Amino acid sequence: MRGGSGARDGSVVREGSAVRDGSGVRDGSGVRDGSAVRGGSGVRDGSGVRDGSAVRDGSGSRGVPAARTSSAAPSSFPSASPRPAIQRASVRGQILDALRAALVAGELAPGEVYSAPALGESFGVSATPVREAMQQLATEGAVEVVPNRGFRVVERGARELAELAEIRGLIEAPVMLRLARSLPADDWEDLRPLAEETARAAAVGCRATYAEADRAFHRAILALAGNEQLVRIADDLHRRAQWPLGGSPTARARLELMADAAQHLALLDALSAQDLSAVDALLREHFVSM
């Protein structure tokens, strides 16, 4: 029976101190005695005992070094940096940026299914970093997984974009109004080059270029509040709001982008002047017009 002192064989009991601790092992008679397995320093040697000096040695050692201590650097790891892992992460990040730009530009059509191998071939990389990037986009809601086929670009409607714009307004507008009451004009003027960059990007008419400049401007404003979590959450919502409507990749024409950029410059003027009424009106228009 399995009582406090019972065992499965005829001669041995499992004592409370002999069950898989630093002092118990199964010996030839089935007893977990004081020669110890699975303890803090044990490895299996030729007699079945895990000691601190070798793995399966005595009659088949694999030459594993002594157990590491907290005071010594691991001798089995090279000191060189893990370049392959860094390269892989870099490739995945570049692919993710490229896919995001393609989504904003409408090059990845809503409703279409794309396979990781086919996209990898177009990028000149293996399917693995593409698949990893697509998985990230799936967590962001840009695509959905289609088993055994690939990833489908999510079709998004005007209602979803309006909801995202409303949430952005609820998050960003109060912060900007609070900052307008406290920051001097010089702090706002430091952001003018970013606002002007959105105007230049809008004039080119490339939605992917404009999307990056647009988010950089909004991030810079919100960063003045000193809340990193706020900046991260708002930027994620902003990115999702930039994905195009289902259908035509020309949903936001150049004139619309230029109007949006003009609001950035007007907003900076109002913030610099601490004109709270103008700031509030511009923010309402800016988020509603998205």
GROMACS .gro file of C-alpha atoms in nm:
model
  290
    1MET     CA    1   0.000   0.000   0.000
    2ARG     CA    2   0.102   0.364  -0.028
    3GLY     CA    3   0.106   0.464   0.333
    4GLY     CA    4   0.343   0.692   0.513
    5SER     CA    5   0.594   0.411   0.526
    6GLY     CA    6   0.474   0.185   0.244
    7ALA     CA    7   0.663   0.078  -0.070
    8ARG     CA    8   0.588  -0.114  -0.386
    9ASP     CA    9   0.850  -0.386  -0.330
   10GLY     CA   10   0.877  -0.640  -0.056
   11SER     CA   11   1.168  -0.503   0.133
   12VAL     CA   12   1.189  -0.131   0.099
   13VAL     CA   13   0.998   0.166   0.227
   14ARG     CA   14   1.002   0.523   0.101
   15GLU     CA   15   1.106   0.728   0.394
   16GLY     CA   16   1.005   1.089   0.412
   17SER     CA   17   1.364   1.195   0.350
   18ALA     CA   18   1.429   0.965   0.059
   19VAL     CA   19   1.191   1.083  -0.218
   20ARG     CA   20   1.373   1.264  -0.498
   21ASP     CA   21   1.555   1.502  -0.275
   22GLY     CA   22   1.920   1.581  -0.235
   23SER     CA   23   1.977   1.261  -0.040
   24GLY     CA   24   1.776   0.992  -0.217
   25VAL     CA   25   1.841   0.762  -0.521
   26ARG     CA   26   1.719   0.434  -0.643
   27ASP     CA   27   1.993   0.182  -0.570
   28GLY     CA   28   2.016  -0.179  -0.682
   29SER     CA   29   1.756  -0.293  -0.434
   30GLY     CA   30   1.504  -0.028  -0.523
   31VAL     CA   31   1.580   0.187  -0.221
   32ARG     CA   32   1.614   0.562  -0.250
   33ASP     CA   33   1.898   0.605  -0.009
   34GLY     CA   34   2.153   0.862   0.076
   35SER     CA   35   2.353   0.840  -0.243
   36ALA     CA   36   2.126   1.096  -0.407
   37VAL     CA   37   1.956   1.172  -0.741
   38ARG     CA   38   1.802   1.491  -0.866
   39GLY     CA   39   1.940   1.698  -0.588
   40GLY     CA   40   2.090   2.040  -0.619
   41SER     CA   41   2.425   1.902  -0.738
   42GLY     CA   42   2.348   1.553  -0.866
   43VAL     CA   43   2.417   1.399  -1.211
   44ARG     CA   44   2.405   1.039  -1.314
   45ASP     CA   45   2.743   0.871  -1.298
   46GLY     CA   46   2.838   0.514  -1.381
   47SER     CA   47   2.670   0.382  -1.069
   48GLY     CA   48   2.343   0.564  -1.125
   49VAL     CA   49   2.435   0.851  -0.893
   50ARG     CA   50   2.424   1.213  -0.998
   51ASP     CA   51   2.728   1.384  -0.857
   52GLY     CA   52   2.877   1.724  -0.921
   53SER     CA   53   3.158   1.624  -1.151
   54ALA     CA   54   3.035   1.429  -1.451
   55VAL     CA   55   2.744   1.298  -1.655
   56ARG     CA   56   2.732   0.925  -1.713
   57ASP     CA   57   3.098   0.880  -1.646
   58GLY     CA   58   3.269   0.592  -1.482
   59SER     CA   59   3.166   0.378  -1.783
   60GLY     CA   60   3.051   0.621  -2.049
   61SER     CA   61   3.135   0.977  -1.942
   62ARG     CA   62   3.033   1.255  -2.171
   63GLY     CA   63   3.286   1.485  -2.020
   64VAL     CA   64   3.039   1.739  -1.885
   65PRO     CA   65   3.217   1.984  -1.654
   66ALA     CA   66   3.151   2.022  -1.285
   67ALA     CA   67   2.827   2.181  -1.172
   68ARG     CA   68   2.830   2.558  -1.198
   69THR     CA   69   2.833   2.775  -0.893
   70SER     CA   70   2.680   3.118  -0.866
   71SER     CA   71   3.020   3.278  -0.821
   72ALA     CA   72   3.174   3.157  -1.147
   73ALA     CA   73   3.090   3.239  -1.508
   74PRO     CA   74   2.952   2.944  -1.710
   75SER     CA   75   3.254   2.784  -1.870
   76SER     CA   76   3.056   2.607  -2.140
   77PHE     CA   77   2.923   2.929  -2.302
   78PRO     CA   78   3.146   3.126  -2.539
   79SER     CA   79   3.207   3.490  -2.463
   80ALA     CA   80   3.127   3.598  -2.819
   81SER     CA   81   2.790   3.767  -2.882
   82PRO     CA   82   2.515   3.543  -3.030
   83ARG     CA   83   2.524   3.697  -3.377
   84PRO     CA   84   2.283   3.452  -3.547
   85ALA     CA   85   2.007   3.532  -3.296
   86ILE     CA   86   2.063   3.905  -3.342
   87GLN     CA   87   2.055   3.872  -3.720
   88ARG     CA   88   1.735   3.672  -3.709
   89ALA     CA   89   1.563   3.927  -3.485
   90SER     CA   90   1.682   4.203  -3.718
   91VAL     CA   91   1.542   4.026  -4.024
   92ARG     CA   92   1.208   3.967  -3.854
   93GLY     CA   93   1.191   4.333  -3.750
   94GLN     CA   94   1.267   4.451  -4.102
   95ILE     CA   95   1.004   4.218  -4.248
   96LEU     CA   96   0.750   4.337  -3.990
   97ASP     CA   97   0.816   4.700  -4.084
   98ALA     CA   98   0.786   4.618  -4.454
   99LEU     CA   99   0.458   4.432  -4.403
  100ARG     CA  100   0.315   4.716  -4.197
  101ALA     CA  101   0.408   4.963  -4.470
  102ALA     CA  102   0.247   4.736  -4.731
  103LEU     CA  103  -0.071   4.722  -4.523
  104VAL     CA  104  -0.092   5.100  -4.497
  105ALA     CA  105  -0.017   5.146  -4.868
  106GLY     CA  106  -0.279   4.890  -4.963
  107GLU     CA  107  -0.025   4.662  -5.129
  108LEU     CA  108  -0.156   4.377  -4.916
  109ALA     CA  109  -0.519   4.374  -5.020
  110PRO     CA  110  -0.789   4.328  -4.755
  111GLY     CA  111  -0.955   3.988  -4.785
  112GLU     CA  112  -0.662   3.830  -4.970
  113VAL     CA  113  -0.467   3.536  -4.830
  114TYR     CA  114  -0.087   3.546  -4.840
  115SER     CA  115   0.146   3.257  -4.767
  116ALA     CA  116   0.467   3.298  -4.571
  117PRO     CA  117   0.680   3.110  -4.830
  118ALA     CA  118   0.554   3.326  -5.117
  119LEU     CA  119   0.612   3.648  -4.925
  120GLY     CA  120   0.951   3.522  -4.810
  121GLU     CA  121   1.049   3.462  -5.171
  122SER     CA  122   0.947   3.816  -5.265
  123PHE     CA  123   1.157   3.954  -4.979
  124GLY     CA  124   1.448   3.721  -5.050
  125VAL     CA  125   1.430   3.553  -4.709
  126SER     CA  126   1.306   3.222  -4.569
  127ALA     CA  127   0.946   3.175  -4.465
  128THR     CA  128   1.035   3.174  -4.094
  129PRO     CA  129   1.084   3.549  -4.031
  130VAL     CA  130   0.781   3.625  -4.248
  131ARG     CA  131   0.568   3.381  -4.049
  132GLU     CA  132   0.688   3.532  -3.721
  133ALA     CA  133   0.611   3.883  -3.845
  134MET     CA  134   0.267   3.774  -3.962
  135GLN     CA  135   0.198   3.622  -3.621
  136GLN     CA  136   0.276   3.960  -3.466
  137LEU     CA  137   0.038   4.130  -3.710
  138ALA     CA  138  -0.226   3.873  -3.616
  139THR     CA  139  -0.196   3.974  -3.249
  140GLU     CA  140  -0.244   4.335  -3.360
  141GLY     CA  141  -0.557   4.248  -3.554
  142ALA     CA  142  -0.418   4.328  -3.899
  143VAL     CA  143  -0.434   3.974  -4.033
  144GLU     CA  144  -0.592   3.645  -3.932
  145VAL     CA  145  -0.447   3.296  -3.957
  146VAL     CA  146  -0.590   3.069  -4.226
  147PRO     CA  147  -0.486   2.710  -4.140
  148ASN     CA  148  -0.274   2.540  -4.406
  149ARG     CA  149  -0.292   2.845  -4.631
  150GLY     CA  150  -0.135   3.149  -4.470
  151PHE     CA  151  -0.270   3.480  -4.345
  152ARG     CA  152  -0.571   3.679  -4.458
  153VAL     CA  153  -0.561   4.058  -4.443
  154VAL     CA  154  -0.851   4.171  -4.229
  155GLU     CA  155  -1.120   4.372  -4.402
  156ARG     CA  156  -1.192   4.681  -4.198
  157GLY     CA  157  -1.482   4.916  -4.233
  158ALA     CA  158  -1.554   5.281  -4.161
  159ARG     CA  159  -1.721   5.196  -3.831
  160GLU     CA  160  -1.409   5.026  -3.692
  161LEU     CA  161  -1.190   5.318  -3.792
  162ALA     CA  162  -1.437   5.562  -3.635
  163GLU     CA  163  -1.428   5.363  -3.312
  164LEU     CA  164  -1.047   5.369  -3.309
  165ALA     CA  165  -1.048   5.745  -3.373
  166GLU     CA  166  -1.289   5.795  -3.084
  167ILE     CA  167  -1.069   5.597  -2.847
  168ARG     CA  168  -0.762   5.789  -2.959
  169GLY     CA  169  -0.941   6.114  -2.893
  170LEU     CA  170  -1.039   6.003  -2.544
  171ILE     CA  171  -0.677   5.917  -2.467
  172GLU     CA  172  -0.480   6.190  -2.644
  173ALA     CA  173  -0.699   6.501  -2.620
  174PRO     CA  174  -0.702   6.533  -2.237
  175VAL     CA  175  -0.325   6.486  -2.226
  176MET     CA  176  -0.264   6.755  -2.489
  177LEU     CA  177  -0.498   6.998  -2.314
  178ARG     CA  178  -0.320   6.938  -1.984
  179LEU     CA  179   0.018   6.994  -2.147
  180ALA     CA  180  -0.109   7.311  -2.315
  181ARG     CA  181  -0.172   7.463  -1.973
  182SER     CA  182   0.176   7.394  -1.841
  183LEU     CA  183   0.441   7.381  -2.115
  184PRO     CA  184   0.613   7.693  -2.248
  185ALA     CA  185   0.601   7.786  -2.616
  186ASP     CA  186   0.960   7.675  -2.678
  187ASP     CA  187   0.874   7.313  -2.598
  188TRP     CA  188   0.609   7.310  -2.869
  189GLU     CA  189   0.835   7.482  -3.121
  190ASP     CA  190   1.084   7.196  -3.079
  191LEU     CA  191   0.821   6.970  -3.237
  192ARG     CA  192   0.766   7.189  -3.544
  193PRO     CA  193   1.017   6.997  -3.762
  194LEU     CA  194   0.810   6.681  -3.704
  195ALA     CA  195   0.490   6.859  -3.804
  196GLU     CA  196   0.661   6.994  -4.115
  197GLU     CA  197   0.778   6.643  -4.198
  198THR     CA  198   0.416   6.525  -4.205
  199ALA     CA  199   0.340   6.806  -4.453
  200ARG     CA  200   0.627   6.697  -4.679
  201ALA     CA  201   0.517   6.333  -4.661
  202ALA     CA  202   0.160   6.431  -4.744
  203ALA     CA  203   0.276   6.628  -5.048
  204VAL     CA  204   0.449   6.317  -5.182
  205GLY     CA  205   0.123   6.125  -5.144
  206CYS     CA  206   0.278   5.804  -5.008
  207ARG     CA  207   0.056   5.678  -4.731
  208ALA     CA  208   0.326   5.456  -4.581
  209THR     CA  209   0.569   5.749  -4.554
  210TYR     CA  210   0.297   5.973  -4.414
  211ALA     CA  211   0.191   5.708  -4.161
  212GLU     CA  212   0.540   5.699  -4.008
  213ALA     CA  213   0.568   6.078  -3.993
  214ASP     CA  214   0.217   6.110  -3.849
  215ARG     CA  215   0.284   5.865  -3.568
  216ALA     CA  216   0.622   6.022  -3.491
  217PHE     CA  217   0.454   6.360  -3.442
  218HIS     CA  218   0.186   6.226  -3.209
  219ARG     CA  219   0.438   6.018  -3.013
  220ALA     CA  220   0.654   6.325  -2.957
  221ILE     CA  221   0.362   6.522  -2.815
  222LEU     CA  222   0.248   6.246  -2.582
  223ALA     CA  223   0.605   6.178  -2.469
  224LEU     CA  224   0.606   6.523  -2.310
  225ALA     CA  225   0.366   6.382  -2.050
  226GLY     CA  226   0.638   6.143  -1.930
  227ASN     CA  227   0.413   5.835  -1.940
  228GLU     CA  228   0.574   5.557  -2.145
  229GLN     CA  229   0.273   5.327  -2.120
  230LEU     CA  230   0.049   5.602  -2.255
  231VAL     CA  231   0.279   5.653  -2.553
  232ARG     CA  232   0.291   5.279  -2.627
  233ILE     CA  233  -0.084   5.225  -2.608
  234ALA     CA  234  -0.166   5.538  -2.810
  235ASP     CA  235   0.087   5.446  -3.077
  236ASP     CA  236  -0.060   5.098  -3.112
  237LEU     CA  237  -0.408   5.243  -3.158
  238HIS     CA  238  -0.273   5.497  -3.404
  239ARG     CA  239  -0.106   5.227  -3.614
  240ARG     CA  240  -0.426   5.024  -3.628
  241ALA     CA  241  -0.618   5.334  -3.733
  242GLN     CA  242  -0.382   5.384  -4.027
  243TRP     CA  243  -0.463   5.058  -4.203
  244PRO     CA  244  -0.671   5.133  -4.512
  245LEU     CA  245  -1.039   5.069  -4.564
  246GLY     CA  246  -1.135   4.748  -4.740
  247GLY     CA  247  -1.114   4.783  -5.115
  248SER     CA  248  -0.921   5.056  -5.292
  249PRO     CA  249  -0.568   5.149  -5.178
  250THR     CA  250  -0.651   5.514  -5.265
  251ALA     CA  251  -0.906   5.553  -4.983
  252ARG     CA  252  -0.709   5.851  -4.847
  253ALA     CA  253  -0.599   6.073  -5.132
  254ARG     CA  254  -0.314   6.319  -5.125
  255LEU     CA  255  -0.545   6.611  -5.046
  256GLU     CA  256  -0.677   6.432  -4.738
  257LEU     CA  257  -0.324   6.368  -4.616
  258MET     CA  258  -0.232   6.731  -4.672
  259ALA     CA  259  -0.538   6.846  -4.477
  260ASP     CA  260  -0.442   6.615  -4.192
  261ALA     CA  261  -0.086   6.751  -4.191
  262ALA     CA  262  -0.213   7.109  -4.192
  263GLN     CA  263  -0.403   7.033  -3.872
  264HIS     CA  264  -0.072   6.930  -3.710
  265LEU     CA  265   0.078   7.272  -3.782
  266ALA     CA  266  -0.234   7.454  -3.664
  267LEU     CA  267  -0.239   7.243  -3.348
  268LEU     CA  268   0.119   7.337  -3.267
  269ASP     CA  269   0.034   7.707  -3.307
  270ALA     CA  270  -0.260   7.671  -3.065
  271LEU     CA  271  -0.056   7.471  -2.813
  272SER     CA  272   0.226   7.723  -2.824
  273ALA     CA  273  -0.021   8.008  -2.764
  274GLN     CA  274  -0.193   7.813  -2.485
  275ASP     CA  275  -0.521   7.871  -2.667
  276LEU     CA  276  -0.718   7.591  -2.503
  277SER     CA  277  -1.037   7.657  -2.699
  278ALA     CA  278  -0.852   7.633  -3.029
  279VAL     CA  279  -0.667   7.320  -2.913
  280ASP     CA  280  -0.993   7.151  -2.815
  281ALA     CA  281  -1.162   7.241  -3.145
  282LEU     CA  282  -0.866   7.124  -3.353
  283LEU     CA  283  -0.841   6.794  -3.169
  284ARG     CA  284  -1.210   6.724  -3.220
  285GLU     CA  285  -1.177   6.792  -3.590
  286HIS     CA  286  -0.853   6.600  -3.620
  287PHE     CA  287  -0.980   6.276  -3.468
  288VAL     CA  288  -1.326   6.291  -3.626
  289SER     CA  289  -1.183   6.349  -3.975
  290MET     CA  290  -0.964   6.038  -3.966
   0.00000   0.00000   0.00000
